[in-house]
Each structure stands twice: as structure tokens, then as C-alpha cells.
Amino acid sequence: MGIQKLASLIKKEAPESISAVPPRDYRDRVLAIDASVAIYQFNAAIPTIINRDGEDLSALQGMFYRTVYMLENGIKPVFVLEGPPPALKHRKGNSDGKSTPGHGRRDDLEKMLRYLGVPYIQATGEAEATCAALVKHCLAWGTVTEDMDALPFGSTRLIRNLKANNLGNVEEYNLPKLLKLLKLSPEQFVELCILLGCDYSGKIKGLGIKKALELMQKHGSIERILKTIKKDRIPADFRYQEAKQLFLQPSVVDVSRVQLNWRAPDEENLVQFLSHEKHLNETKIRTKLAKLRAIQQPKEKKTPKKRSAQSSLSDPNNQKQPKMTDFFMAKKKSQKQPQRRAARLTKSGKSMELPVP
DNA sequence: AGCGTCC
DNA sequence: TCGTCTGTCGCAAGACGCT
DNA sequence: TGCGACTGACGAC
């Protein structure tokens, strides 16, 4: 869901903020993956794969191949798992009670990621918000998602269309560039997104892409725009201030406690889990892993232990880079409690981090 | 590149 | 009158590997 | 299932 109209607005009004990037350009970069959107994508993709135990393997299989594809390209993915949504969120259909889709799958995904040597983070709220926080704090280069919400959450880069099968380029949305082209402040941009229609608030009918942008550029805030609009056009559930807060100060993981580590895949456990337990074809899994190993082997002699970030030099593609100032900052100092927990988890597989309220 | 299969 | 919003319809959607 | 393209409807100027 998210803000559907935002993508078309950008394509029409500020296409220069989108660039086509070959996946290889993300080599050695950390990308934050919104796991829930990806899982949903795989579940929605029709050919449902059912194993002999009646389990739907579409998402697990899809995530496996896509993740390996990223690793083959030298990308360092970190998966962000969705937390509980804000109370204000309008969801359609989904009443409380039963199926939290992907709940049983979540354990499977976590297990696979651990064996793959890929870190993941349990978000405290919307996954997009935590992805954006990682990017803002330079723990990740960009957010990989189809959900445009990552932009109003403040992810400086949003990467769409990153798929294993895709031989073409991905779409990279650059937030600073976008703001400049639209002539909006970050706050105004969030308000624009609310006008376009988000999950947290009702919407004023009759305001679409063109009008919303024009009004925001002219008046500078929703508050002032509302004065120019007849009251009967404003719906009762137009709670733009609350929505704004949810975008500007969302519940996110404490990034200073995040430690990201990547390790070589544990092939035997992967085969045990994916093939013997979940009944995915063993030959295919092994072939894929062997290919990945062949790619990784000659390159990296040692997996870098800490030091998650990126070398941001070079690259004529993105000459425009917001400040890389606060760079290492965050980590290094989290040595207390997370350490113990991280160590424990690392033993069995991968690193991760868990917040405490 | 197109198309059938994945379980 | 023109431009923009909104509703409806149709299709393709994920990835692999063999041909 | 949801999205993009096409169309009709509606409001702004």
C-alpha cells in the first residue's frame, strides 16, 4: 500500500530524481530490505508452491533466490521485519484476531537468513521507518522496497525493482534531489504525501497529484491550504497532524544498538532446512550455493567483521550525496547489554539486534 | 528470448 | 473548455533452466 | 490480486 500516487507524481513532476542503476553498482553497499513487502510480493505472485506438508513455499523460495542474487552481486542486505503497526493505520480487510499473514513464515525466513549469513532486524513499528532510520544514520545505503512510504519516512534513497530475474536496471529514487526539484522542505514533502493519501489519514477528495503539489508549493503547509478549502470538503478522518508525527517521529529501532555482520552461508544447514525439512529441490539449492561460493571465494578472503558501512567514493552516478558526516558515530559504543545478546545469537548463525522498549 | 516448472 | 480525478477493465505478477 | 492503461465524470478557471 503506502502512497501509490507518489510514484506517478515523481515520474511526472521530477523524473530527474530517479536514476536507472545496474545492480552491480551496489557492490559492497548495505541495502535495507523491507521483508514484509517482499514476502507479500512473493505470496501474491500467483504460482503458489505447496510442498508435501501443505506448506506454501512461495515466499521462502522467492526470498532465497532473491537474497542469493543480491549476495552474488556483492550487495550486503539487511532485512527488516515488520513490527506492530500504529493504531491509526487504516488497513483494509485485516481485522484483528486471526491470520497475521506470514507469521508462521516469519520463523522460516529468520532461520533461512541466519543460515545464509545475512543479518535482520525486528522493527518496532513500520518496517519502512526502521529502514529509513538505517539509511539516515548511514548504516545502509538505501531502502529496497516497492512501497513509496520509505521516502516520507526519510530514506534518502529508495530502490525499486530489485529482483533476481531482472536483467535490467533498478530504479533509484533520490530524496534530496527530489526535494530540491519539487522545491519542498522535508516537512512539506511529508505533508504533500498526506495530501496524496497515506495509510494514516483520510484524504481530501478532488486533490490529486497536480493540485496537491501546486497547493503545497504555493501555500507551504497543509494548515494554510486548509484555509483556502471549503470545510465540507475536508473529511472527518483527516488527521493530518497525527499522520505527520507518524512519519516524522515513527517508532524505530535504536540504531545505535544495531550491529550488522555478514558471514559465509552455512550450506549444510541450508540444505538440511530448505531441502530436507521444507522439501525444496536439493540439487537446485546446492547448485545455487555452489555458484555463490564460487563468486565469493576469490573475492573476499575474510568477511569483514564490523565495519558495516560503505566506501562512498567514486561513482559518477551519484555525484550528489548528502553529508556523510556522521559516519561511524553510532556503533562502537554499544558494548553493554546488546553484546551479550548478540554473541549468543551469533553462535547459532547470524547477528542481529533486539531493542527494548 | 520464450515457455514450462517449481511443490 | 480544458485539465484532472476516479472508476473500470485486462493482464502479469517470481525465478529458474531447458529449448 | 493489484497495477497500469483507457475512459467517462467532474470541478476549476
Short mmCIF file of C-alpha atoms (C1' of nucleotides) in Angstrom, two decimals:
data_model
loop_
_atom_site.label_atom_id
_atom_site.label_comp_id
_atom_site.label_asym_id
_atom_site.label_seq_id
_atom_site.Cartn_x
_atom_site.Cartn_y
_atom_site.Cartn_z
CA MET A 1 0.00 0.00 0.00
CA GLY A 2 1.57 3.18 1.08
CA ILE A 3 1.33 6.16 -1.17
CA GLN A 4 0.59 4.93 -4.62
CA LYS A 5 0.26 8.32 -6.19
CA LEU A 6 3.68 9.34 -5.07
CA ALA A 7 5.43 7.23 -7.67
CA SER A 8 3.46 8.73 -10.51
CA LEU A 9 3.91 12.20 -9.11
CA ILE A 10 7.66 11.77 -9.12
CA LYS A 11 7.68 10.30 -12.58
CA LYS A 12 5.71 13.21 -13.91
CA GLU A 13 6.99 16.12 -11.90
CA ALA A 14 10.55 15.20 -11.03
CA PRO A 15 11.77 12.31 -13.15
CA GLU A 16 15.32 13.55 -12.81
CA SER A 17 15.33 12.34 -9.23
CA ILE A 18 15.08 8.78 -10.48
CA SER A 19 18.06 7.06 -11.95
CA ALA A 20 18.48 3.69 -13.55
CA VAL A 21 21.15 1.76 -11.76
CA PRO A 22 22.57 -1.65 -12.61
CA PRO A 23 22.52 -3.91 -9.56
CA ARG A 24 26.27 -4.34 -9.77
CA ASP A 25 26.71 -0.75 -8.73
CA TYR A 26 25.60 -1.71 -5.25
CA ARG A 27 28.58 -3.92 -4.70
CA ASP A 28 29.82 -3.67 -1.13
CA ARG A 29 26.91 -1.46 -0.22
CA VAL A 30 24.48 -2.17 2.58
CA LEU A 31 20.87 -2.22 1.47
CA ALA A 32 17.96 -2.35 3.90
CA ILE A 33 15.29 -4.72 2.66
CA ASP A 34 11.69 -4.36 3.70
CA ALA A 35 10.99 -8.02 4.26
CA SER A 36 7.23 -7.76 4.59
CA VAL A 37 6.76 -6.11 1.25
CA ALA A 38 8.98 -8.68 -0.39
CA ILE A 39 7.16 -11.57 1.28
CA TYR A 40 3.86 -10.13 0.25
CA GLN A 41 5.13 -9.80 -3.28
CA PHE A 42 6.09 -13.44 -3.42
CA ASN A 43 2.84 -14.60 -1.89
CA ALA A 44 0.88 -12.52 -4.35
CA ALA A 45 2.84 -13.88 -7.26
CA ILE A 46 0.46 -16.48 -8.43
CA PRO A 47 2.12 -19.81 -8.87
CA THR A 48 1.64 -20.99 -5.34
CA ILE A 49 4.19 -23.58 -4.40
CA ILE A 50 2.87 -26.18 -1.96
CA ASN A 51 5.09 -28.85 -0.54
CA ARG A 52 4.02 -32.31 0.61
CA ASP A 53 3.22 -30.98 4.06
CA GLY A 54 0.81 -28.45 2.66
CA GLU A 55 3.06 -25.51 3.36
CA ASP A 56 3.18 -22.62 0.93
CA LEU A 57 6.81 -22.17 0.00
CA SER A 58 6.40 -19.33 -2.49
CA ALA A 59 7.77 -16.67 -0.21
CA LEU A 60 10.57 -18.75 1.25
CA GLN A 61 11.78 -19.92 -2.13
CA GLY A 62 11.49 -16.46 -3.61
CA MET A 63 13.34 -14.87 -0.74
CA PHE A 64 16.07 -17.45 -1.00
CA TYR A 65 16.77 -16.83 -4.66
CA ARG A 66 16.47 -13.08 -4.41
CA THR A 67 18.76 -12.91 -1.42
CA VAL A 68 21.35 -15.11 -3.08
CA TYR A 69 21.12 -12.92 -6.15
CA MET A 70 21.97 -9.90 -4.05
CA LEU A 71 24.87 -11.71 -2.45
CA GLU A 72 26.13 -12.75 -5.84
CA ASN A 73 26.23 -9.10 -6.77
CA GLY A 74 28.23 -8.25 -3.71
CA ILE A 75 25.31 -6.50 -2.05
CA LYS A 76 25.12 -6.61 1.73
CA PRO A 77 21.46 -6.94 2.55
CA VAL A 78 19.96 -6.37 5.95
CA PHE A 79 16.38 -7.48 6.30
CA VAL A 80 13.90 -5.51 8.35
CA LEU A 81 10.91 -7.40 9.69
CA GLU A 82 7.67 -5.56 10.23
CA GLY A 83 6.58 -4.76 13.77
CA PRO A 84 3.13 -3.84 15.04
CA PRO A 85 1.53 -1.05 13.03
CA PRO A 86 0.49 2.25 14.58
CA ALA A 87 -3.07 2.22 15.85
CA LEU A 88 -4.03 4.93 13.42
CA LYS A 89 -3.26 2.84 10.41
CA HIS A 90 -6.17 2.06 8.15
CA ARG A 91 -5.90 -1.42 6.96
CA LYS A 92 -8.43 -2.90 4.70
CA GLY A 93 -9.87 -6.29 5.36
CA ASN A 94 -7.44 -7.13 8.07
CA SER A 95 -9.43 -7.25 11.24
CA ASP A 96 -7.75 -8.38 14.38
CA GLY A 97 -7.83 -11.89 15.64
CA LYS A 98 -6.56 -14.43 13.29
CA SER A 99 -4.32 -14.57 10.33
CA THR A 100 -1.30 -12.42 10.59
CA PRO A 101 -0.11 -13.40 7.17
CA GLY A 102 3.41 -14.60 7.16
CA HIS A 103 3.55 -15.24 10.86
CA GLY A 104 4.36 -18.87 10.55
CA ARG A 105 6.61 -17.93 7.68
CA ARG A 106 8.49 -15.44 9.73
CA ASP A 107 10.34 -18.08 11.71
CA ASP A 108 11.22 -19.81 8.49
CA LEU A 109 12.55 -16.62 6.99
CA GLU A 110 14.64 -15.85 10.05
CA LYS A 111 16.09 -19.31 10.04
CA MET A 112 17.00 -19.09 6.39
CA LEU A 113 18.62 -15.70 6.82
CA ARG A 114 20.72 -16.93 9.72
CA TYR A 115 21.97 -19.83 7.68
CA LEU A 116 22.62 -17.54 4.75
CA GLY A 117 24.72 -15.32 6.97
CA VAL A 118 22.51 -12.31 6.40
CA PRO A 119 21.54 -10.02 9.29
CA TYR A 120 18.00 -8.99 10.07
CA ILE A 121 16.30 -6.58 12.40
CA GLN A 122 12.94 -6.81 14.09
CA ALA A 123 11.33 -3.41 13.65
CA THR A 124 9.34 -1.86 16.45
CA GLY A 125 6.78 -0.49 14.02
CA GLU A 126 6.59 0.02 10.31
CA ALA A 127 9.48 -1.68 8.55
CA GLU A 128 9.85 1.29 6.22
CA ALA A 129 10.51 3.57 9.16
CA THR A 130 13.34 1.46 10.50
CA CYS A 131 14.78 1.04 7.02
CA ALA A 132 14.77 4.80 6.67
CA ALA A 133 16.44 5.20 10.06
CA LEU A 134 19.22 2.86 9.00
CA VAL A 135 19.76 4.89 5.85
CA LYS A 136 19.64 8.22 7.65
CA HIS A 137 22.29 7.05 10.04
CA CYS A 138 24.46 5.75 7.24
CA LEU A 139 24.17 2.16 8.34
CA ALA A 140 22.63 1.42 4.97
CA TRP A 141 22.94 2.95 1.56
CA GLY A 142 19.30 2.75 0.62
CA THR A 143 15.98 1.04 1.19
CA VAL A 144 14.86 -1.72 -1.13
CA THR A 145 11.08 -1.73 -1.34
CA GLU A 146 8.18 -1.17 -3.66
CA ASP A 147 6.43 0.88 -1.01
CA MET A 148 6.94 4.58 -1.52
CA ASP A 149 6.38 5.28 2.18
CA ALA A 150 10.10 4.95 2.71
CA LEU A 151 10.56 8.43 1.23
CA PRO A 152 8.37 10.39 3.66
CA PHE A 153 9.97 8.32 6.40
CA GLY A 154 13.19 9.92 5.28
CA SER A 155 15.09 7.24 3.41
CA THR A 156 17.45 9.24 1.24
CA ARG A 157 17.46 6.53 -1.36
CA LEU A 158 14.66 4.19 -2.34
CA ILE A 159 15.39 1.29 -4.63
CA ARG A 160 12.61 -0.32 -6.58
CA ASN A 161 12.52 -3.22 -8.90
CA LEU A 162 15.44 -5.10 -7.45
CA LYS A 163 14.60 -8.63 -8.49
CA ALA A 164 16.68 -11.65 -9.21
CA ASN A 165 15.27 -12.17 -12.65
CA ASN A 166 15.53 -8.62 -13.69
CA LEU A 167 18.34 -8.20 -16.14
CA GLY A 168 17.72 -4.51 -16.49
CA ASN A 169 18.37 -1.74 -14.06
CA VAL A 170 16.67 -0.86 -10.84
CA GLU A 171 15.00 2.45 -10.16
CA GLU A 172 16.74 4.54 -7.57
CA TYR A 173 14.82 7.45 -6.10
CA ASN A 174 16.96 10.14 -4.57
CA LEU A 175 15.16 12.05 -1.83
CA PRO A 176 17.39 15.13 -1.56
CA LYS A 177 17.28 15.55 -5.29
CA LEU A 178 13.54 15.12 -5.26
CA LEU A 179 13.03 17.73 -2.58
CA LYS A 180 15.14 20.17 -4.48
CA LEU A 181 13.25 19.61 -7.71
CA LEU A 182 9.89 19.92 -6.03
CA LYS A 183 11.11 22.90 -4.03
CA LEU A 184 9.82 21.45 -0.81
CA SER A 185 11.26 21.05 2.64
CA PRO A 186 11.26 17.56 4.13
CA GLU A 187 8.34 18.54 6.30
CA GLN A 188 6.40 19.92 3.37
CA PHE A 189 7.12 16.77 1.46
CA VAL A 190 5.58 14.70 4.24
CA GLU A 191 2.53 16.90 4.17
CA LEU A 192 2.31 16.50 0.44
CA CYS A 193 2.32 12.74 0.89
CA ILE A 194 -0.53 13.02 3.35
CA LEU A 195 -2.49 15.04 0.83
CA LEU A 196 -1.86 12.37 -1.77
CA GLY A 197 -3.36 9.78 0.55
CA CYS A 198 -1.49 7.69 3.07
CA ASP A 199 -2.35 4.88 5.43
CA TYR A 200 -2.65 7.10 8.47
CA SER A 201 -5.23 9.62 7.45
CA GLY A 202 -8.25 10.26 5.34
CA LYS A 203 -7.93 12.24 2.20
CA ILE A 204 -9.46 15.34 0.72
CA LYS A 205 -11.32 14.35 -2.40
CA GLY A 206 -10.54 16.23 -5.52
CA LEU A 207 -6.94 16.76 -4.62
CA GLY A 208 -4.69 14.73 -6.82
CA ILE A 209 -1.14 14.86 -7.96
CA LYS A 210 -1.19 18.20 -9.67
CA LYS A 211 -3.33 20.14 -7.30
CA ALA A 212 -1.74 18.79 -4.18
CA LEU A 213 1.73 19.68 -5.35
CA GLU A 214 0.68 23.06 -6.63
CA LEU A 215 -1.07 23.95 -3.40
CA MET A 216 1.79 22.77 -1.28
CA GLN A 217 4.27 24.79 -3.29
CA LYS A 218 2.05 27.83 -3.14
CA HIS A 219 0.99 27.80 0.49
CA GLY A 220 3.72 25.81 2.14
CA SER A 221 1.70 23.84 4.61
CA ILE A 222 -1.49 21.87 5.00
CA GLU A 223 -2.62 24.26 7.67
CA ARG A 224 -2.57 27.14 5.24
CA ILE A 225 -4.01 25.09 2.43
CA LEU A 226 -6.98 24.16 4.55
CA LYS A 227 -7.90 27.81 4.90
CA THR A 228 -8.41 28.02 1.18
CA ILE A 229 -10.64 24.98 1.02
CA LYS A 230 -14.28 24.70 1.85
CA LYS A 231 -14.79 22.90 5.09
CA ASP A 232 -17.31 20.45 3.71
CA ARG A 233 -14.58 19.03 1.52
CA ILE A 234 -12.48 18.04 4.48
CA PRO A 235 -13.37 14.58 5.78
CA ALA A 236 -13.76 13.89 9.47
CA ASP A 237 -10.87 11.44 9.50
CA PHE A 238 -8.43 13.90 8.02
CA ARG A 239 -5.98 13.75 10.89
CA TYR A 240 -3.03 15.21 9.17
CA GLN A 241 -1.16 16.26 12.26
CA GLU A 242 -1.13 12.79 13.74
CA ALA A 243 -0.14 11.35 10.40
CA LYS A 244 2.67 13.84 10.14
CA GLN A 245 4.01 12.79 13.50
CA LEU A 246 3.92 9.16 12.49
CA PHE A 247 6.11 9.97 9.52
CA LEU A 248 8.46 12.37 11.26
CA GLN A 249 8.81 10.56 14.56
CA PRO A 250 7.94 6.96 13.91
CA SER A 251 8.69 4.12 16.23
CA VAL A 252 12.03 2.76 15.11
CA VAL A 253 14.77 0.53 16.35
CA ASP A 254 17.55 2.20 18.28
CA VAL A 255 20.12 2.28 15.54
CA SER A 256 22.97 2.89 17.92
CA ARG A 257 22.48 -0.66 19.10
CA VAL A 258 22.44 -2.19 15.69
CA GLN A 259 25.35 -4.33 14.73
CA LEU A 260 25.44 -5.81 11.29
CA ASN A 261 27.53 -8.81 10.37
CA TRP A 262 27.63 -10.87 7.25
CA ARG A 263 29.04 -14.35 7.14
CA ALA A 264 29.52 -17.06 4.62
CA PRO A 265 26.42 -19.21 4.09
CA ASP A 266 26.13 -22.35 6.13
CA GLU A 267 25.48 -24.64 3.22
CA GLU A 268 24.81 -27.85 5.10
CA ASN A 269 22.26 -26.26 7.38
CA LEU A 270 20.64 -24.54 4.45
CA VAL A 271 20.25 -27.81 2.62
CA GLN A 272 19.03 -29.50 5.76
CA PHE A 273 16.43 -26.83 6.31
CA LEU A 274 15.32 -25.89 2.80
CA SER A 275 15.56 -29.32 1.22
CA HIS A 276 15.10 -31.90 3.94
CA GLU A 277 12.68 -30.01 6.08
CA LYS A 278 10.87 -27.85 3.54
CA HIS A 279 11.35 -30.14 0.57
CA LEU A 280 12.82 -27.72 -1.89
CA ASN A 281 14.83 -29.44 -4.57
CA GLU A 282 18.22 -30.21 -3.10
CA THR A 283 20.14 -30.13 -6.34
CA LYS A 284 18.90 -26.67 -7.15
CA ILE A 285 19.75 -25.37 -3.72
CA ARG A 286 23.22 -26.87 -3.83
CA THR A 287 23.87 -25.62 -7.34
CA LYS A 288 22.88 -22.14 -6.36
CA LEU A 289 25.01 -22.18 -3.24
CA ALA A 290 27.98 -23.54 -5.13
CA LYS A 291 27.71 -20.74 -7.64
CA LEU A 292 27.53 -18.20 -4.86
CA ARG A 293 30.54 -19.71 -3.15
CA ALA A 294 32.50 -19.58 -6.38
CA ILE A 295 31.75 -15.89 -6.68
CA GLN A 296 32.51 -15.04 -3.08
CA GLN A 297 35.56 -17.21 -2.62
CA PRO A 298 38.15 -15.48 -4.77
CA LYS A 299 36.96 -12.07 -3.77
CA GLU A 300 36.77 -11.99 -0.05
CA LYS A 301 39.36 -13.82 1.90
CA LYS A 302 37.84 -12.76 5.14
CA THR A 303 34.41 -11.48 5.89
CA PRO A 304 34.72 -8.07 7.39
CA LYS A 305 33.61 -8.31 10.94
CA LYS A 306 32.44 -4.95 11.97
CA ARG A 307 32.58 -2.02 9.73
CA SER A 308 29.32 -2.38 8.01
CA ALA A 309 29.22 0.84 6.17
CA GLN A 310 30.40 1.77 2.79
CA SER A 311 33.12 3.42 0.93
CA SER A 312 31.28 6.23 -0.65
CA LEU A 313 33.87 7.44 -3.01
CA SER A 314 33.71 7.40 -6.68
CA ASP A 315 30.71 6.58 -8.70
CA PRO A 316 29.90 9.18 -11.29
CA ASN A 317 26.33 8.06 -10.99
CA ASN A 318 25.58 9.78 -7.78
CA GLN A 319 27.68 12.79 -7.51
CA LYS A 320 25.09 14.18 -5.23
CA GLN A 321 25.41 12.88 -1.77
CA PRO A 322 24.08 14.32 1.40
CA LYS A 323 26.52 14.66 4.17
CA MET A 324 28.46 11.63 5.04
CA THR A 325 29.43 13.45 8.14
CA ASP A 326 28.05 11.40 10.94
CA PHE A 327 29.53 8.24 9.77
CA PHE A 328 30.87 5.80 12.21
CA MET A 329 29.35 7.55 15.13
CA ALA A 330 26.67 5.24 16.17
CA LYS A 331 28.30 1.95 16.81
CA LYS A 332 31.41 1.12 18.65
CA LYS A 333 29.89 2.33 21.80
CA SER A 334 27.20 -0.22 22.22
CA GLN A 335 29.19 -2.59 24.28
CA LYS A 336 26.95 -3.36 27.12
CA GLN A 337 23.90 -5.38 27.00
CA PRO A 338 23.49 -5.93 23.30
CA GLN A 339 26.85 -7.50 23.27
CA ARG A 340 25.84 -10.47 25.28
CA ARG A 341 22.72 -10.99 23.36
CA ALA A 342 24.40 -10.53 20.04
CA ALA A 343 27.05 -13.01 20.95
CA ARG A 344 24.53 -15.59 21.85
CA LEU A 345 22.70 -15.22 18.62
CA THR A 346 25.83 -15.18 16.61
CA LYS A 347 26.73 -18.55 17.84
CA SER A 348 23.86 -20.24 16.15
CA GLY A 349 24.07 -18.32 12.98
CA LYS A 350 23.76 -14.71 12.33
CA SER A 351 23.99 -11.47 14.01
CA MET A 352 21.08 -9.45 14.92
CA GLU A 353 19.90 -6.99 17.39
CA LEU A 354 16.93 -6.55 19.56
CA PRO A 355 15.61 -3.42 21.11
CA VAL A 356 13.90 -3.00 24.40
CA PRO A 357 11.04 -0.63 24.89
"C1'" DA B 1 14.01 -14.68 -25.75
"C1'" DG B 2 10.10 -17.89 -24.77
"C1'" DC B 3 7.89 -21.11 -22.14
"C1'" DG B 4 7.08 -24.78 -18.82
"C1'" DT B 5 8.02 -26.00 -13.95
"C1'" DC B 6 8.92 -25.24 -9.22
"C1'" DC B 7 5.95 -28.47 -4.69
"C1'" DT C 1 -13.34 24.40 -22.40
"C1'" DC C 2 -9.63 22.20 -20.52
"C1'" DG C 3 -7.30 19.59 -17.16
"C1'" DT C 4 -7.53 16.37 -13.60
"C1'" DC C 5 -9.68 12.87 -10.65
"C1'" DT C 6 -11.77 8.44 -10.47
"C1'" DG C 7 -13.81 4.21 -11.92
"C1'" DT C 8 -13.37 0.05 -14.87
"C1'" DC C 9 -11.10 -3.45 -17.49
"C1'" DG C 10 -7.13 -6.62 -18.69
"C1'" DC C 11 -3.13 -8.63 -17.78
"C1'" DA C 12 1.04 -10.03 -15.45
"C1'" DA C 13 2.72 -10.97 -11.28
"C1'" DG C 14 8.85 -14.54 -9.05
"C1'" DA C 15 12.66 -17.18 -10.57
"C1'" DC C 16 14.87 -20.96 -12.84
"C1'" DG C 17 16.51 -23.71 -16.57
"C1'" DC C 18 15.83 -26.04 -20.84
"C1'" DT C 19 14.93 -25.33 -25.64
"C1'" DT D 1 -4.51 -9.83 -6.56
"C1'" DG D 2 -3.11 -5.05 -7.82
"C1'" DC D 3 -1.29 -2.19 -11.16
"C1'" DG D 4 -1.20 0.43 -15.44
"C1'" DA D 5 -3.79 2.00 -19.50
"C1'" DC D 6 -8.09 3.78 -21.11
"C1'" DT D 7 -12.32 6.10 -20.39
"C1'" DG D 8 -16.02 8.90 -18.56
"C1'" DA D 9 -17.26 12.37 -14.99
"C1'" DC D 10 -16.47 16.25 -12.56
"C1'" DG D 11 -14.67 20.50 -10.87
"C1'" DA D 12 -11.61 24.73 -11.70
"C1'" DC D 13 -10.78 28.68 -14.33
#
